[in-house]
Coordinates of C-alpha atoms in Angstrom, one line a residue:
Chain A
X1 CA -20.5 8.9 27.5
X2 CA -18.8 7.5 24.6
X3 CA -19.6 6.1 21.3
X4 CA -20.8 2.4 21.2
X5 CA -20.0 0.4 18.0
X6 CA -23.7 0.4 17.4
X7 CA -24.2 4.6 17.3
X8 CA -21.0 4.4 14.8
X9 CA -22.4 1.7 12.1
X10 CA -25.4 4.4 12.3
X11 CA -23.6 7.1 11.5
X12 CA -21.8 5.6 8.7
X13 CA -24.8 4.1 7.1
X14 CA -27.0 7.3 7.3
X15 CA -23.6 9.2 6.1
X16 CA -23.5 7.0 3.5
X17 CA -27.0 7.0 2.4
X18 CA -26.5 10.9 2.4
X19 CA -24.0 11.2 -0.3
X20 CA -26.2 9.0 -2.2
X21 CA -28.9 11.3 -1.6
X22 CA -26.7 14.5 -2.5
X23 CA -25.5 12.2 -5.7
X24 CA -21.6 12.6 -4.1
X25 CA -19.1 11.0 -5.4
X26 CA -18.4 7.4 -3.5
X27 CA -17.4 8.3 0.3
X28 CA -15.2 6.7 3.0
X29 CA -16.4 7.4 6.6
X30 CA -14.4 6.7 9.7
X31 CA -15.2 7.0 13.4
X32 CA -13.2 7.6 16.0
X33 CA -13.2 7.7 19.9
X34 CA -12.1 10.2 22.8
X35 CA -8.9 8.3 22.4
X36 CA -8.8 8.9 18.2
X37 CA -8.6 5.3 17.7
X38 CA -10.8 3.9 15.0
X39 CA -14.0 2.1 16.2
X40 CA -15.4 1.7 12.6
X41 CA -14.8 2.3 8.9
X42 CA -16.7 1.7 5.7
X43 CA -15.4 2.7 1.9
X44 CA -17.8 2.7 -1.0
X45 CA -17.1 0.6 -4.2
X46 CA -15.6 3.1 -6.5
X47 CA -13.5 4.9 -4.0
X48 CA -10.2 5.1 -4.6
X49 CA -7.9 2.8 -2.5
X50 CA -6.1 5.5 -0.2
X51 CA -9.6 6.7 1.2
X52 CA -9.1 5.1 5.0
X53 CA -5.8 7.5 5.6
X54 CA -7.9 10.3 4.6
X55 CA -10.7 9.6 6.8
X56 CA -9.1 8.8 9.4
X57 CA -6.7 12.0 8.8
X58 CA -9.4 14.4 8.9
X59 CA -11.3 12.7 12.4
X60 CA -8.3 12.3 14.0
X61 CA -6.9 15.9 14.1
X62 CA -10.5 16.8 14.8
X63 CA -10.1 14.4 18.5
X64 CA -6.1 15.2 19.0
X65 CA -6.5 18.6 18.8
X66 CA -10.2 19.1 19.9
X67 CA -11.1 21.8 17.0
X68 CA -13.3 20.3 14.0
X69 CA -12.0 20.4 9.8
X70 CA -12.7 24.0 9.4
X71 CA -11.1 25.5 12.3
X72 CA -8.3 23.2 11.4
X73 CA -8.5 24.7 8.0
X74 CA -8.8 28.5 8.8
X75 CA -5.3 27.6 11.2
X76 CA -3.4 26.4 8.4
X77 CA -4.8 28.8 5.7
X78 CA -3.6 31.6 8.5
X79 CA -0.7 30.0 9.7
X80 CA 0.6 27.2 7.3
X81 CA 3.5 26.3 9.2
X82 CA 2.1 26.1 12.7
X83 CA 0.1 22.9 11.2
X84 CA 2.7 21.5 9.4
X85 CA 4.3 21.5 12.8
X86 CA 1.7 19.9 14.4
X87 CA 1.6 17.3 11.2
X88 CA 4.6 16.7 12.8
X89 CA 4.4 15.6 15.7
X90 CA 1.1 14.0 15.4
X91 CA 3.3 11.7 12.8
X92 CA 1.9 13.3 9.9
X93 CA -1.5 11.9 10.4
X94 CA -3.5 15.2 10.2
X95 CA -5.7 16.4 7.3
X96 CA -6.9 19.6 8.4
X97 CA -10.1 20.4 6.1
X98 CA -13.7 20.2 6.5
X99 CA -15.0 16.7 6.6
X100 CA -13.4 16.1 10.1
X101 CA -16.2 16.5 12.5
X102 CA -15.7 16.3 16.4
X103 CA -18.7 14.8 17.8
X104 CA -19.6 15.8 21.4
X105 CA -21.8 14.8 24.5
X106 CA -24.6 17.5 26.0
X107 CA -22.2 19.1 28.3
X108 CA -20.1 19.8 24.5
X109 CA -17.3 17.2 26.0
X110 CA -15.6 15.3 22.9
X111 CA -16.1 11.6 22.9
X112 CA -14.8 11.1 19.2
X113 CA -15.0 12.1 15.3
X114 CA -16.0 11.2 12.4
X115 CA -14.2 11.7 9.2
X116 CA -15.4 11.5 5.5
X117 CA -13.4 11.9 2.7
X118 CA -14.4 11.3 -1.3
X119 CA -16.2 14.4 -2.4
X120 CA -16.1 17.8 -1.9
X121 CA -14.7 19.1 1.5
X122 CA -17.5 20.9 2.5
X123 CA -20.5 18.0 1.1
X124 CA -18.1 15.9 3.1
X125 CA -18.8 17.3 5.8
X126 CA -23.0 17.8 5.0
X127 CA -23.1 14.1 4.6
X128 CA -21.1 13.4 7.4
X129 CA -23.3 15.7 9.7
X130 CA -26.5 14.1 8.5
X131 CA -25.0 10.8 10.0
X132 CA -24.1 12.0 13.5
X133 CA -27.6 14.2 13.4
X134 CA -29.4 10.3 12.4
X135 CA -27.1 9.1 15.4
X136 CA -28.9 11.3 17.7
X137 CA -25.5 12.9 18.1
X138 CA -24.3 17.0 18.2
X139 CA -21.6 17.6 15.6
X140 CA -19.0 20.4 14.7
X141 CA -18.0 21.0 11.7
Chain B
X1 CA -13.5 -10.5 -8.9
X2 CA -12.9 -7.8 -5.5
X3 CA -14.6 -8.0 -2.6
X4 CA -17.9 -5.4 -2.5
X5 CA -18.3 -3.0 0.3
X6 CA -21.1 -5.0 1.1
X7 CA -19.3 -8.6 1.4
X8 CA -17.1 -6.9 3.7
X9 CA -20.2 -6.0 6.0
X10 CA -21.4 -9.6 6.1
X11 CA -18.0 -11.3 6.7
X12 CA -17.5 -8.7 9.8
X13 CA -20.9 -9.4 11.2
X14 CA -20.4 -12.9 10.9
X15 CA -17.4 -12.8 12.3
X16 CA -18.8 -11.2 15.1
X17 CA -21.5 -12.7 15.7
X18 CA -19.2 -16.2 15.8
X19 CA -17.1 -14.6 18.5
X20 CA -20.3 -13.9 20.5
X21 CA -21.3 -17.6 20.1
X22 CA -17.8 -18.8 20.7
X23 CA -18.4 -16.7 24.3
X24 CA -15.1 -14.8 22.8
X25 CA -13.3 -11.5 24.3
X26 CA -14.5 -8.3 22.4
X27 CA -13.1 -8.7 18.8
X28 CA -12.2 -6.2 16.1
X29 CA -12.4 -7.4 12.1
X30 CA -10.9 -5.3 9.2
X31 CA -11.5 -6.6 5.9
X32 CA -8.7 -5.6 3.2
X33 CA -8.9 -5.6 -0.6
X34 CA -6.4 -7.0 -3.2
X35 CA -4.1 -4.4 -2.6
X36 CA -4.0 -4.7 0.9
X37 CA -6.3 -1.4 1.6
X38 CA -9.2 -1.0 4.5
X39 CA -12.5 -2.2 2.4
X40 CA -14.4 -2.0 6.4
X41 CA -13.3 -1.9 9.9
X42 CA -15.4 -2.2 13.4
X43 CA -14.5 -3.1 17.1
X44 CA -16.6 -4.5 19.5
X45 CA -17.3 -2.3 22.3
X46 CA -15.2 -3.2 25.9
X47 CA -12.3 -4.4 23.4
X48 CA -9.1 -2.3 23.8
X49 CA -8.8 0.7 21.4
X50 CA -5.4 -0.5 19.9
X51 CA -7.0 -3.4 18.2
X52 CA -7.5 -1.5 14.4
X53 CA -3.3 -2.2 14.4
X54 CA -3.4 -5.7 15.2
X55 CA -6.1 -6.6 13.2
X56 CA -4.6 -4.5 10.4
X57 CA -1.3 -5.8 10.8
X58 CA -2.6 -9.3 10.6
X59 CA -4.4 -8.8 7.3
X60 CA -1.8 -6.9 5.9
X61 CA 0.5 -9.4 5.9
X62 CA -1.7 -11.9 4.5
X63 CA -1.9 -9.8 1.3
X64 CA 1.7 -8.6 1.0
X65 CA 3.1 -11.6 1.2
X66 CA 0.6 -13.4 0.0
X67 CA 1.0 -16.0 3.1
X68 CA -1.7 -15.6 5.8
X69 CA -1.0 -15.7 9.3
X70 CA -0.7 -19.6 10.0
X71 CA 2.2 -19.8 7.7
X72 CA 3.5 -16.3 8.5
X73 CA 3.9 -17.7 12.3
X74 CA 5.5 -20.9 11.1
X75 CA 8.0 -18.8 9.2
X76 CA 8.7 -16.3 11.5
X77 CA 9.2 -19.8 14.0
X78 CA 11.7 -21.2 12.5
X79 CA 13.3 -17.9 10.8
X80 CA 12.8 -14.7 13.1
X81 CA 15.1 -12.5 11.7
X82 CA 13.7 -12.7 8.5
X83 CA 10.4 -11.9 9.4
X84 CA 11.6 -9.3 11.5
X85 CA 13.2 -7.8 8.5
X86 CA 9.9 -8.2 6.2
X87 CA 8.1 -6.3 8.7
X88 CA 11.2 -3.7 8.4
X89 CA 10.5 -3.5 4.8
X90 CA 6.9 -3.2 5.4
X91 CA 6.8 -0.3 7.7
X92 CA 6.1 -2.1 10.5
X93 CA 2.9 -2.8 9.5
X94 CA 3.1 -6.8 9.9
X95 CA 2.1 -9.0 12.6
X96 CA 2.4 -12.5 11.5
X97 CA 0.0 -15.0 13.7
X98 CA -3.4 -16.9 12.8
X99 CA -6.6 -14.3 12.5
X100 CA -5.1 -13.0 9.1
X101 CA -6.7 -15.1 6.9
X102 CA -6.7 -14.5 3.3
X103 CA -10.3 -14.2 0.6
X104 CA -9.3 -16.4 -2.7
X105 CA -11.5 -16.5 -5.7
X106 CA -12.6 -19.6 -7.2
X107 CA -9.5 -19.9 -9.4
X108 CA -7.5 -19.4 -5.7
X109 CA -6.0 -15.7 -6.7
X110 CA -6.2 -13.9 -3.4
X111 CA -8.7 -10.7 -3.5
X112 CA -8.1 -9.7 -0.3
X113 CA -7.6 -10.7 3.5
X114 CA -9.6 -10.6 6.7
X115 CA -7.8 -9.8 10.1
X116 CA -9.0 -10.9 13.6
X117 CA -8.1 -9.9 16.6
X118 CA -9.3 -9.6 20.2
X119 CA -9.2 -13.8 21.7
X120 CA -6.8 -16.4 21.0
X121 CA -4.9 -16.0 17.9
X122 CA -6.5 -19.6 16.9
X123 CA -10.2 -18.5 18.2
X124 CA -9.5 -15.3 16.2
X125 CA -8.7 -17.1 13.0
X126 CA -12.1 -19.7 13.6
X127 CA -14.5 -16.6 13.9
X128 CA -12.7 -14.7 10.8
X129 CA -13.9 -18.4 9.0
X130 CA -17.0 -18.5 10.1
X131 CA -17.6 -14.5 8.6
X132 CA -16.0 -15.6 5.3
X133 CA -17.6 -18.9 4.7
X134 CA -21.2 -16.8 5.7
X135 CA -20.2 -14.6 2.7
X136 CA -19.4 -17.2 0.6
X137 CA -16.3 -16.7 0.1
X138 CA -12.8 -19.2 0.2
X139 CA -10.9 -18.2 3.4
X140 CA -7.2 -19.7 4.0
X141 CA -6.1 -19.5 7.7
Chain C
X1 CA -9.2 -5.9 -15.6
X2 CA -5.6 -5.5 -14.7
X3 CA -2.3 -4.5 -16.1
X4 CA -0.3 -8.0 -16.6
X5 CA 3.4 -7.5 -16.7
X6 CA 3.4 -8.4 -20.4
X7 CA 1.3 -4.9 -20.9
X8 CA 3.7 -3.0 -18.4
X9 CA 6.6 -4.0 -20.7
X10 CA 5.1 -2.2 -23.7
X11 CA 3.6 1.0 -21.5
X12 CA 7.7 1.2 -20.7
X13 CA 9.1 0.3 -23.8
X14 CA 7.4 2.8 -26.0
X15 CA 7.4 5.4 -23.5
X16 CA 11.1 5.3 -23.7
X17 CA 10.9 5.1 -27.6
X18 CA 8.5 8.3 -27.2
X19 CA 11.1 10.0 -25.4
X20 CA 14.1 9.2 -27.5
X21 CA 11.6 10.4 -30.3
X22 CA 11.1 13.5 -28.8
X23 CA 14.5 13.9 -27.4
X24 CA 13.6 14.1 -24.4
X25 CA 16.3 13.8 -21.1
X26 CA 17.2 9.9 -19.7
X27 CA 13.6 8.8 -18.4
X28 CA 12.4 6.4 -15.6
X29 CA 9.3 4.6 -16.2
X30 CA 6.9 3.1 -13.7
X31 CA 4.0 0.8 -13.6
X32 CA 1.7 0.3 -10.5
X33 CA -1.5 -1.9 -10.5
X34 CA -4.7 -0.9 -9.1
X35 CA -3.5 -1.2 -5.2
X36 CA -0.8 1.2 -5.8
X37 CA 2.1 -1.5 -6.1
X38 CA 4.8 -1.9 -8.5
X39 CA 4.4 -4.3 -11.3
X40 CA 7.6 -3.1 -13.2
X41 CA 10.1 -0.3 -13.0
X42 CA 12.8 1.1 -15.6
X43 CA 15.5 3.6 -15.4
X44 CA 17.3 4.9 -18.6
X45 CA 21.2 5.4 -18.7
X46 CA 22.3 8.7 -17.9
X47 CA 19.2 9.3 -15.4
X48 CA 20.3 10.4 -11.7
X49 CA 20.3 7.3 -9.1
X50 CA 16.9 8.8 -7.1
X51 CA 14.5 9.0 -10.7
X52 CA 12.5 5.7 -8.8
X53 CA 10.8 7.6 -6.0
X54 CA 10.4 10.2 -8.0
X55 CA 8.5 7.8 -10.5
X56 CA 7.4 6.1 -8.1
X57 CA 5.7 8.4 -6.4
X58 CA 4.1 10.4 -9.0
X59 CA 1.9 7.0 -9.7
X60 CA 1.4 6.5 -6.2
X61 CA -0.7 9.3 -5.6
X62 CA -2.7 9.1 -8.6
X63 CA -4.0 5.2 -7.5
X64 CA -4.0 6.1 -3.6
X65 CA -6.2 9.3 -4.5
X66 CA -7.6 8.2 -7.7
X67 CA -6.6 11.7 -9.2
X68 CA -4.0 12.1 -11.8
X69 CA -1.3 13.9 -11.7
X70 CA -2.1 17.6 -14.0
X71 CA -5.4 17.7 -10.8
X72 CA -2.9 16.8 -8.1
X73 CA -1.1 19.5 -8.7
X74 CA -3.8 21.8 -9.8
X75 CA -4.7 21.5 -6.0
X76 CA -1.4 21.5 -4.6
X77 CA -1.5 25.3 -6.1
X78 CA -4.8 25.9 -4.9
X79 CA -4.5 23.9 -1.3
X80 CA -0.8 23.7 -0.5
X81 CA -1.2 22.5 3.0
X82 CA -4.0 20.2 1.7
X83 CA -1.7 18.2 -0.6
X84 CA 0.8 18.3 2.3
X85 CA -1.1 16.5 4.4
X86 CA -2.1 14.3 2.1
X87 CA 1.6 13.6 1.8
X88 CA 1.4 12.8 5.7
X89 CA -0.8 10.3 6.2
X90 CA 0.6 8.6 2.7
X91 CA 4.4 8.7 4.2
X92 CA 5.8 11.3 2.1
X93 CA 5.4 9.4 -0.8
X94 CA 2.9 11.9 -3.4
X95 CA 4.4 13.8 -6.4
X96 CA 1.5 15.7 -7.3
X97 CA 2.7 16.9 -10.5
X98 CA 2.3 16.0 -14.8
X99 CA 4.0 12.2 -15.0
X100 CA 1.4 10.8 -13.0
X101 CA -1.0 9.2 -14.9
X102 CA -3.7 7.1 -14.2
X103 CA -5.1 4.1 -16.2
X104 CA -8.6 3.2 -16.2
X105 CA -10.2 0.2 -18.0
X106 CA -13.7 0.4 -20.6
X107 CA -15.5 1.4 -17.6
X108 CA -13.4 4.2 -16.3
X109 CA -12.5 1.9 -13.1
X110 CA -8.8 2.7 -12.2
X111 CA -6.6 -0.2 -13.3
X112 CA -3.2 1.0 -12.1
X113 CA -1.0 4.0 -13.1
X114 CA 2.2 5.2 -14.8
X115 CA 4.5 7.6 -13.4
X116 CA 7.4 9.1 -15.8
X117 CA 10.1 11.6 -14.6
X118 CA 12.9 13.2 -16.2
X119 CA 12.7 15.5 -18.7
X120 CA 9.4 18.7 -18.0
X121 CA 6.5 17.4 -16.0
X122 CA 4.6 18.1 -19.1
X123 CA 6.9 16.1 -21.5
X124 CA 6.8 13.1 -19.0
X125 CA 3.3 13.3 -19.5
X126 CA 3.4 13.3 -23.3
X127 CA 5.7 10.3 -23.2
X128 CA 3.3 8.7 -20.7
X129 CA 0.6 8.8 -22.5
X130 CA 2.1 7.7 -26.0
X131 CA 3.5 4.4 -24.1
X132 CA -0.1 3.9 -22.6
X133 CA -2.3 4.2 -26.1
X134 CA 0.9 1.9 -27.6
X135 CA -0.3 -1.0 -25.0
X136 CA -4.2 -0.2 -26.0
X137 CA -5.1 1.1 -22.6
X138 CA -6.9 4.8 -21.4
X139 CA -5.0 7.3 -19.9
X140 CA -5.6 10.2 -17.8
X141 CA -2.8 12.9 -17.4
Chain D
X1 CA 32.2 -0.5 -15.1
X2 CA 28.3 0.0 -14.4
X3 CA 25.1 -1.7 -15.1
X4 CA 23.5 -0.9 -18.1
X5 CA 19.3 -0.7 -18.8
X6 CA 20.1 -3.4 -21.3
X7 CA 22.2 -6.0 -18.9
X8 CA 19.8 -5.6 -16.2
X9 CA 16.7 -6.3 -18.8
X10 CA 18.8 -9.6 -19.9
X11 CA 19.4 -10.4 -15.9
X12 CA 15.2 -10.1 -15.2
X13 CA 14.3 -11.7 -18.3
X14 CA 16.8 -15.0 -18.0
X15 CA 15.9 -14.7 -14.3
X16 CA 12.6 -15.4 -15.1
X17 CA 12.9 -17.7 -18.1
X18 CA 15.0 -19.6 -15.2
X19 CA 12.2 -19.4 -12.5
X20 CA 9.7 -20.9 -15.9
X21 CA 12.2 -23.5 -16.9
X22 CA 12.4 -25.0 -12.9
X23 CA 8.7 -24.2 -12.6
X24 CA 9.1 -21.9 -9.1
X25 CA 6.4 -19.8 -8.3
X26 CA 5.8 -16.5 -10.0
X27 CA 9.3 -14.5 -9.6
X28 CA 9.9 -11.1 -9.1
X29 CA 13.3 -9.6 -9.8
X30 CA 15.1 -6.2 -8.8
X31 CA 18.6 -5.0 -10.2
X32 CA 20.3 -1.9 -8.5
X33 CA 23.3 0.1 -9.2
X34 CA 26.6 0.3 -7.2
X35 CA 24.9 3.0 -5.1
X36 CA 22.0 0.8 -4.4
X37 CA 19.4 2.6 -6.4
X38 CA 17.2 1.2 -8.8
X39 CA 17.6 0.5 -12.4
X40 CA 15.2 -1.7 -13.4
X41 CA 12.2 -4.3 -11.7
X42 CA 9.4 -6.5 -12.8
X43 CA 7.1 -8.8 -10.8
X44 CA 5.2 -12.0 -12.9
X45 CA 1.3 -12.1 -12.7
X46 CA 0.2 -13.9 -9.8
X47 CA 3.1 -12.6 -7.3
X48 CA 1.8 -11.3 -4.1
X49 CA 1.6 -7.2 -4.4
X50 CA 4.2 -6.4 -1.7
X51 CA 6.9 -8.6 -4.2
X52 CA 9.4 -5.1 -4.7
X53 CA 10.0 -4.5 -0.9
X54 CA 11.3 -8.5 -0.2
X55 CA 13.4 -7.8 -3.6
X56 CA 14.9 -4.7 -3.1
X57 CA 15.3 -5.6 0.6
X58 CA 17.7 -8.9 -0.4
X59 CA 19.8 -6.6 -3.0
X60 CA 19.9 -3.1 -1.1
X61 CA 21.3 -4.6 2.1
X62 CA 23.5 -7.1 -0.4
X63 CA 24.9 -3.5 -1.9
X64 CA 25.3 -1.1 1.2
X65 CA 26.6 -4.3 2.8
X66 CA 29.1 -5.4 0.2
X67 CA 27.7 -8.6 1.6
X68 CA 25.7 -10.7 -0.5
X69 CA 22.2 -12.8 1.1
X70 CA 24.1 -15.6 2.4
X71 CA 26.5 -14.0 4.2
X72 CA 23.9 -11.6 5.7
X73 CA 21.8 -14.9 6.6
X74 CA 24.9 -16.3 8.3
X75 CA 25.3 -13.5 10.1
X76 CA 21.7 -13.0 11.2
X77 CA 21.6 -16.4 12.9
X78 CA 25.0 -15.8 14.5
X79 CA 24.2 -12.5 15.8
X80 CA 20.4 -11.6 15.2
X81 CA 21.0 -8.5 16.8
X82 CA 23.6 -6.8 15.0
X83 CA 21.6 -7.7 11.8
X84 CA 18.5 -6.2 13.4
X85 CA 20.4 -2.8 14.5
X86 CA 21.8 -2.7 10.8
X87 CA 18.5 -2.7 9.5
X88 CA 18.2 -0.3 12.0
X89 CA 20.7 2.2 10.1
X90 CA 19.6 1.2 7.0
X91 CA 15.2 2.3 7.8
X92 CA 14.5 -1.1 7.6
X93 CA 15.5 -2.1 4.2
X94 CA 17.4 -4.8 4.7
X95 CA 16.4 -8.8 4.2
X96 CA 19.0 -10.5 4.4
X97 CA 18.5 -14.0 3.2
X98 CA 19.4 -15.5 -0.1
X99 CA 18.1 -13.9 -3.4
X100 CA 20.2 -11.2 -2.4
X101 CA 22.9 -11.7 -5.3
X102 CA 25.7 -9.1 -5.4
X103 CA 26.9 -7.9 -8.5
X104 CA 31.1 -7.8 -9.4
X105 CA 33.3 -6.2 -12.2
X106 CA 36.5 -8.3 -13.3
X107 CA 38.6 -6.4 -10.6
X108 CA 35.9 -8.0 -8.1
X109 CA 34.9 -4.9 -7.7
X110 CA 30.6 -4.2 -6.6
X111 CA 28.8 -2.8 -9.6
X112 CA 25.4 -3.9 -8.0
X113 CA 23.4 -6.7 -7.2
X114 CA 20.0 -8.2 -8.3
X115 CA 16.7 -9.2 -5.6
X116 CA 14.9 -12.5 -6.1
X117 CA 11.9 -13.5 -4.5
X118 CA 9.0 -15.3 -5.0
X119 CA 10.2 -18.8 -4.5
X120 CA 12.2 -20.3 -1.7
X121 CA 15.4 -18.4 -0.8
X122 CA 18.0 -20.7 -2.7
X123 CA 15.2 -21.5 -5.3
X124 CA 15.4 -17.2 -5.3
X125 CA 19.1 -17.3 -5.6
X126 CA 20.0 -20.0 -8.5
X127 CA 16.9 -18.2 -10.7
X128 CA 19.1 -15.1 -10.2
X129 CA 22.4 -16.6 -10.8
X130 CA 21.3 -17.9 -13.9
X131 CA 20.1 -14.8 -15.0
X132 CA 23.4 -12.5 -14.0
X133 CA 25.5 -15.4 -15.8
X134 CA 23.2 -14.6 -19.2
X135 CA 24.3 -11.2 -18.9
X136 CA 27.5 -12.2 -18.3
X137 CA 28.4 -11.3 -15.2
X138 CA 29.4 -12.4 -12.8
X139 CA 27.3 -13.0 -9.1
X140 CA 27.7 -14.0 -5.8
X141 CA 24.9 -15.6 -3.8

C-alpha cells in the first residue's frame, strides 16, 4: 500500500482546516512516501518563507529512520550527538521534534510521513494527526 | 501582489488536469513565490519520486535569475560553462530547460515561478500555461 | 510593501552612525528582503574579513523562520539540537542570536530583515534598530 | 594599499549611475577585498533576487584567481574542464565571465575586485569600469 496523491491533498486539507480550528498559527504540511520523497506540500499565507525545509525536515527523519518526531526528540534530548551524527549523514535534513509523523499501513509497515511545521511542536503534531485520521490513515506521533 | 496559497492550488490542478488531456506522462508542479520558496507542491501518482528536484530546480531558476527556462536553455546552449557555474553558485539547485515558467504581475514584476516536470520539457512548459492562464495569471515560458 | 534599496541605504547608514555614536566596534550591516535575499550589504574599516556571513546570517534566519533574532536564540538555549537542525536543512546558514532583526510593514507582514554584527549581540541590536526607525520602518529585535 | 568603505561606496554608486546613464537593466554590484571577502554590495529594485551570488561569483573567482572575468571566460571555453574542477576547489563560487573586474594598487598589485551583473556580461563590465575609474582606481576587465 502506499499513499496516492489523492489520500495526501486529504491530509493536508483536513490538517489545515485543523489549525484553523485550534486557531494555530499558519501551518506548512508536507507528505512524504516510503521512499521520503515529497508527494505533496501546501504553505499557508502568513507562513514564513523557510516553512517547506521544516516540513519536510520533520517527515523525512520520521521515513529514514522509521521512528516518529517524539521518539526523534527523546534521542536527541538523551543523546544530542548521536542525532547530530545522523544529521549528518542524512545531509543535515533532519528536524527531530514532534510534528513528524510516520504514517503506516494495518500490518504497522511505513508507507510515508507527514510533516507540519508553523506552531507549536506538539499542536503540530494534533493538527497533523487529525489529517492522516480524516485520511483514513494510522499515525505516530 | 504574491501569489495566495490558494492561486497556487488552481494553477497545479490546471496544470494537471492539462497534462491528463494532453494524454501526458505523470507530472509533478511546484509553485514558487517571489523569493523563490515552495508556495505548493504535488506529484502525480506512477510518476518517479525524484520529480520534487526537477520541478524545483526548474522554478528555481526562473526566479533567481529572473530568466525562465526557455531562455535559461538558450543560454546555457550557447554558453555551458557559465550556466554550469550559475548552478555552482546556486547550490545546485538549477536546472535550466522549458517547464520553469515564471508568474508576472500586470506591471510584468515577476511574483513567482511555476516548475513542470514529468513529459517533454516543451509539453511540460504548455501544461504549466494552461495552470497559470486558468488562475489568471501572466505566465512567461 | 518592500524594502527598495534607496531605504536599505538609510537602515545602513544610520546604523553605522548609531554605532560610531555609541562607540561601538567596526560594524557590518545587512539588508535582506522578504525572500531572505540581499538587497545591500556594508562592512566598516577595521571589521574582520568574515563579518558578512555572520551578518548575513543573523538576517537569514529571522526571514526563513519569521522569528527574530533575541527568540532564535531564546530557543537555541532552550532547544539546542532544535536550532541545530534548523541550521541543517537551512545549510548552516542561522545565527540565532541579538543582530537579527526582522522588519515588518503596517500590518505586521515581514518585509525583510537586518542583521548587524560586531560589537555585543545586544549592541548590534541597539544599532539595528536605531538605523530601522531612521528609515521609518518596524522592527523586531 | 586596501579598499576602503568609502571607495567601494563611490565604485557601486558610479557603477550604477553608469548602468542609469547607458540605460542597462537594473545592476547589482559587489566589491571584495584582497582576500576575497566582502566589503560592500547593493542590488537596484527590479533585479532578480539571486543578483549577490552571479556578483560575488564574477569577483571572488576574479580575486582567488588573480584572474579577472575575461581571462577566466577565455579559459573556460579553452578548457571547460579545468574551469569546472576550479570551481570545484573553490565550492562553486566561481563565474567566470566578464563583470568580474579585478582590482590593482600602483605596484599592480590585487587589492580586490568588484562583481557586475544584471546586464550583459561586457554591458556588466564597462558599468563597473566606469565605476572603479570614479574611485580612482584602477581595473582590469
Amino acid at each position: 500500500m502506499s499513499v496516492s496523491l489523492r489520500k495526501a491533498r486529504t491530509i493536508i486539507r483536513k490538517t489545515l482546516e485543523k489549525g484553523r480550528e485550534m486557531d494555530l498559527k499558519p501551518l506548512s504540511v508536507v507528505v512524504l512516501d516510503a521512499g521520503g520523497h515529497v508527494i505533496a506540500f501546501e504553505r499557508e499565507d502568513g507562513a514564513a518563507p523557510g516553512r517547506f525545509a521544516i516540513a519536510h525536515g520533520k517527515a523525512y527523519g520520521s521515513v529514514m529512520l522509521g521512528m516518529a518526531g517524539t521518539a526523534q526528540m527523546q534521542r536527541a534530548e538523551a543523546q544530542a550527538y548521536f542525532m547530530a551524527a545522523v544529521n549528518g549523514v542524512y545531509g543535515g535534513q533532519v528536524v527531530p521534534v514532534p510534528g513528524g509523523v510516520l504514517l503506516r499501513d494495518r500490518k504497522g509497515a511505513v508507507i510515508g510521513a507527514v510533516g507540519v511545521t508553523g506552531d507549536t511542536s506538539d499542536n503540530d503534531a494534533a493538527a497533523a494527526m487529525a489529517g492522516i485520521e480524516a485520511a483514513g490513515l494510522t499515525g505516530e506521533t
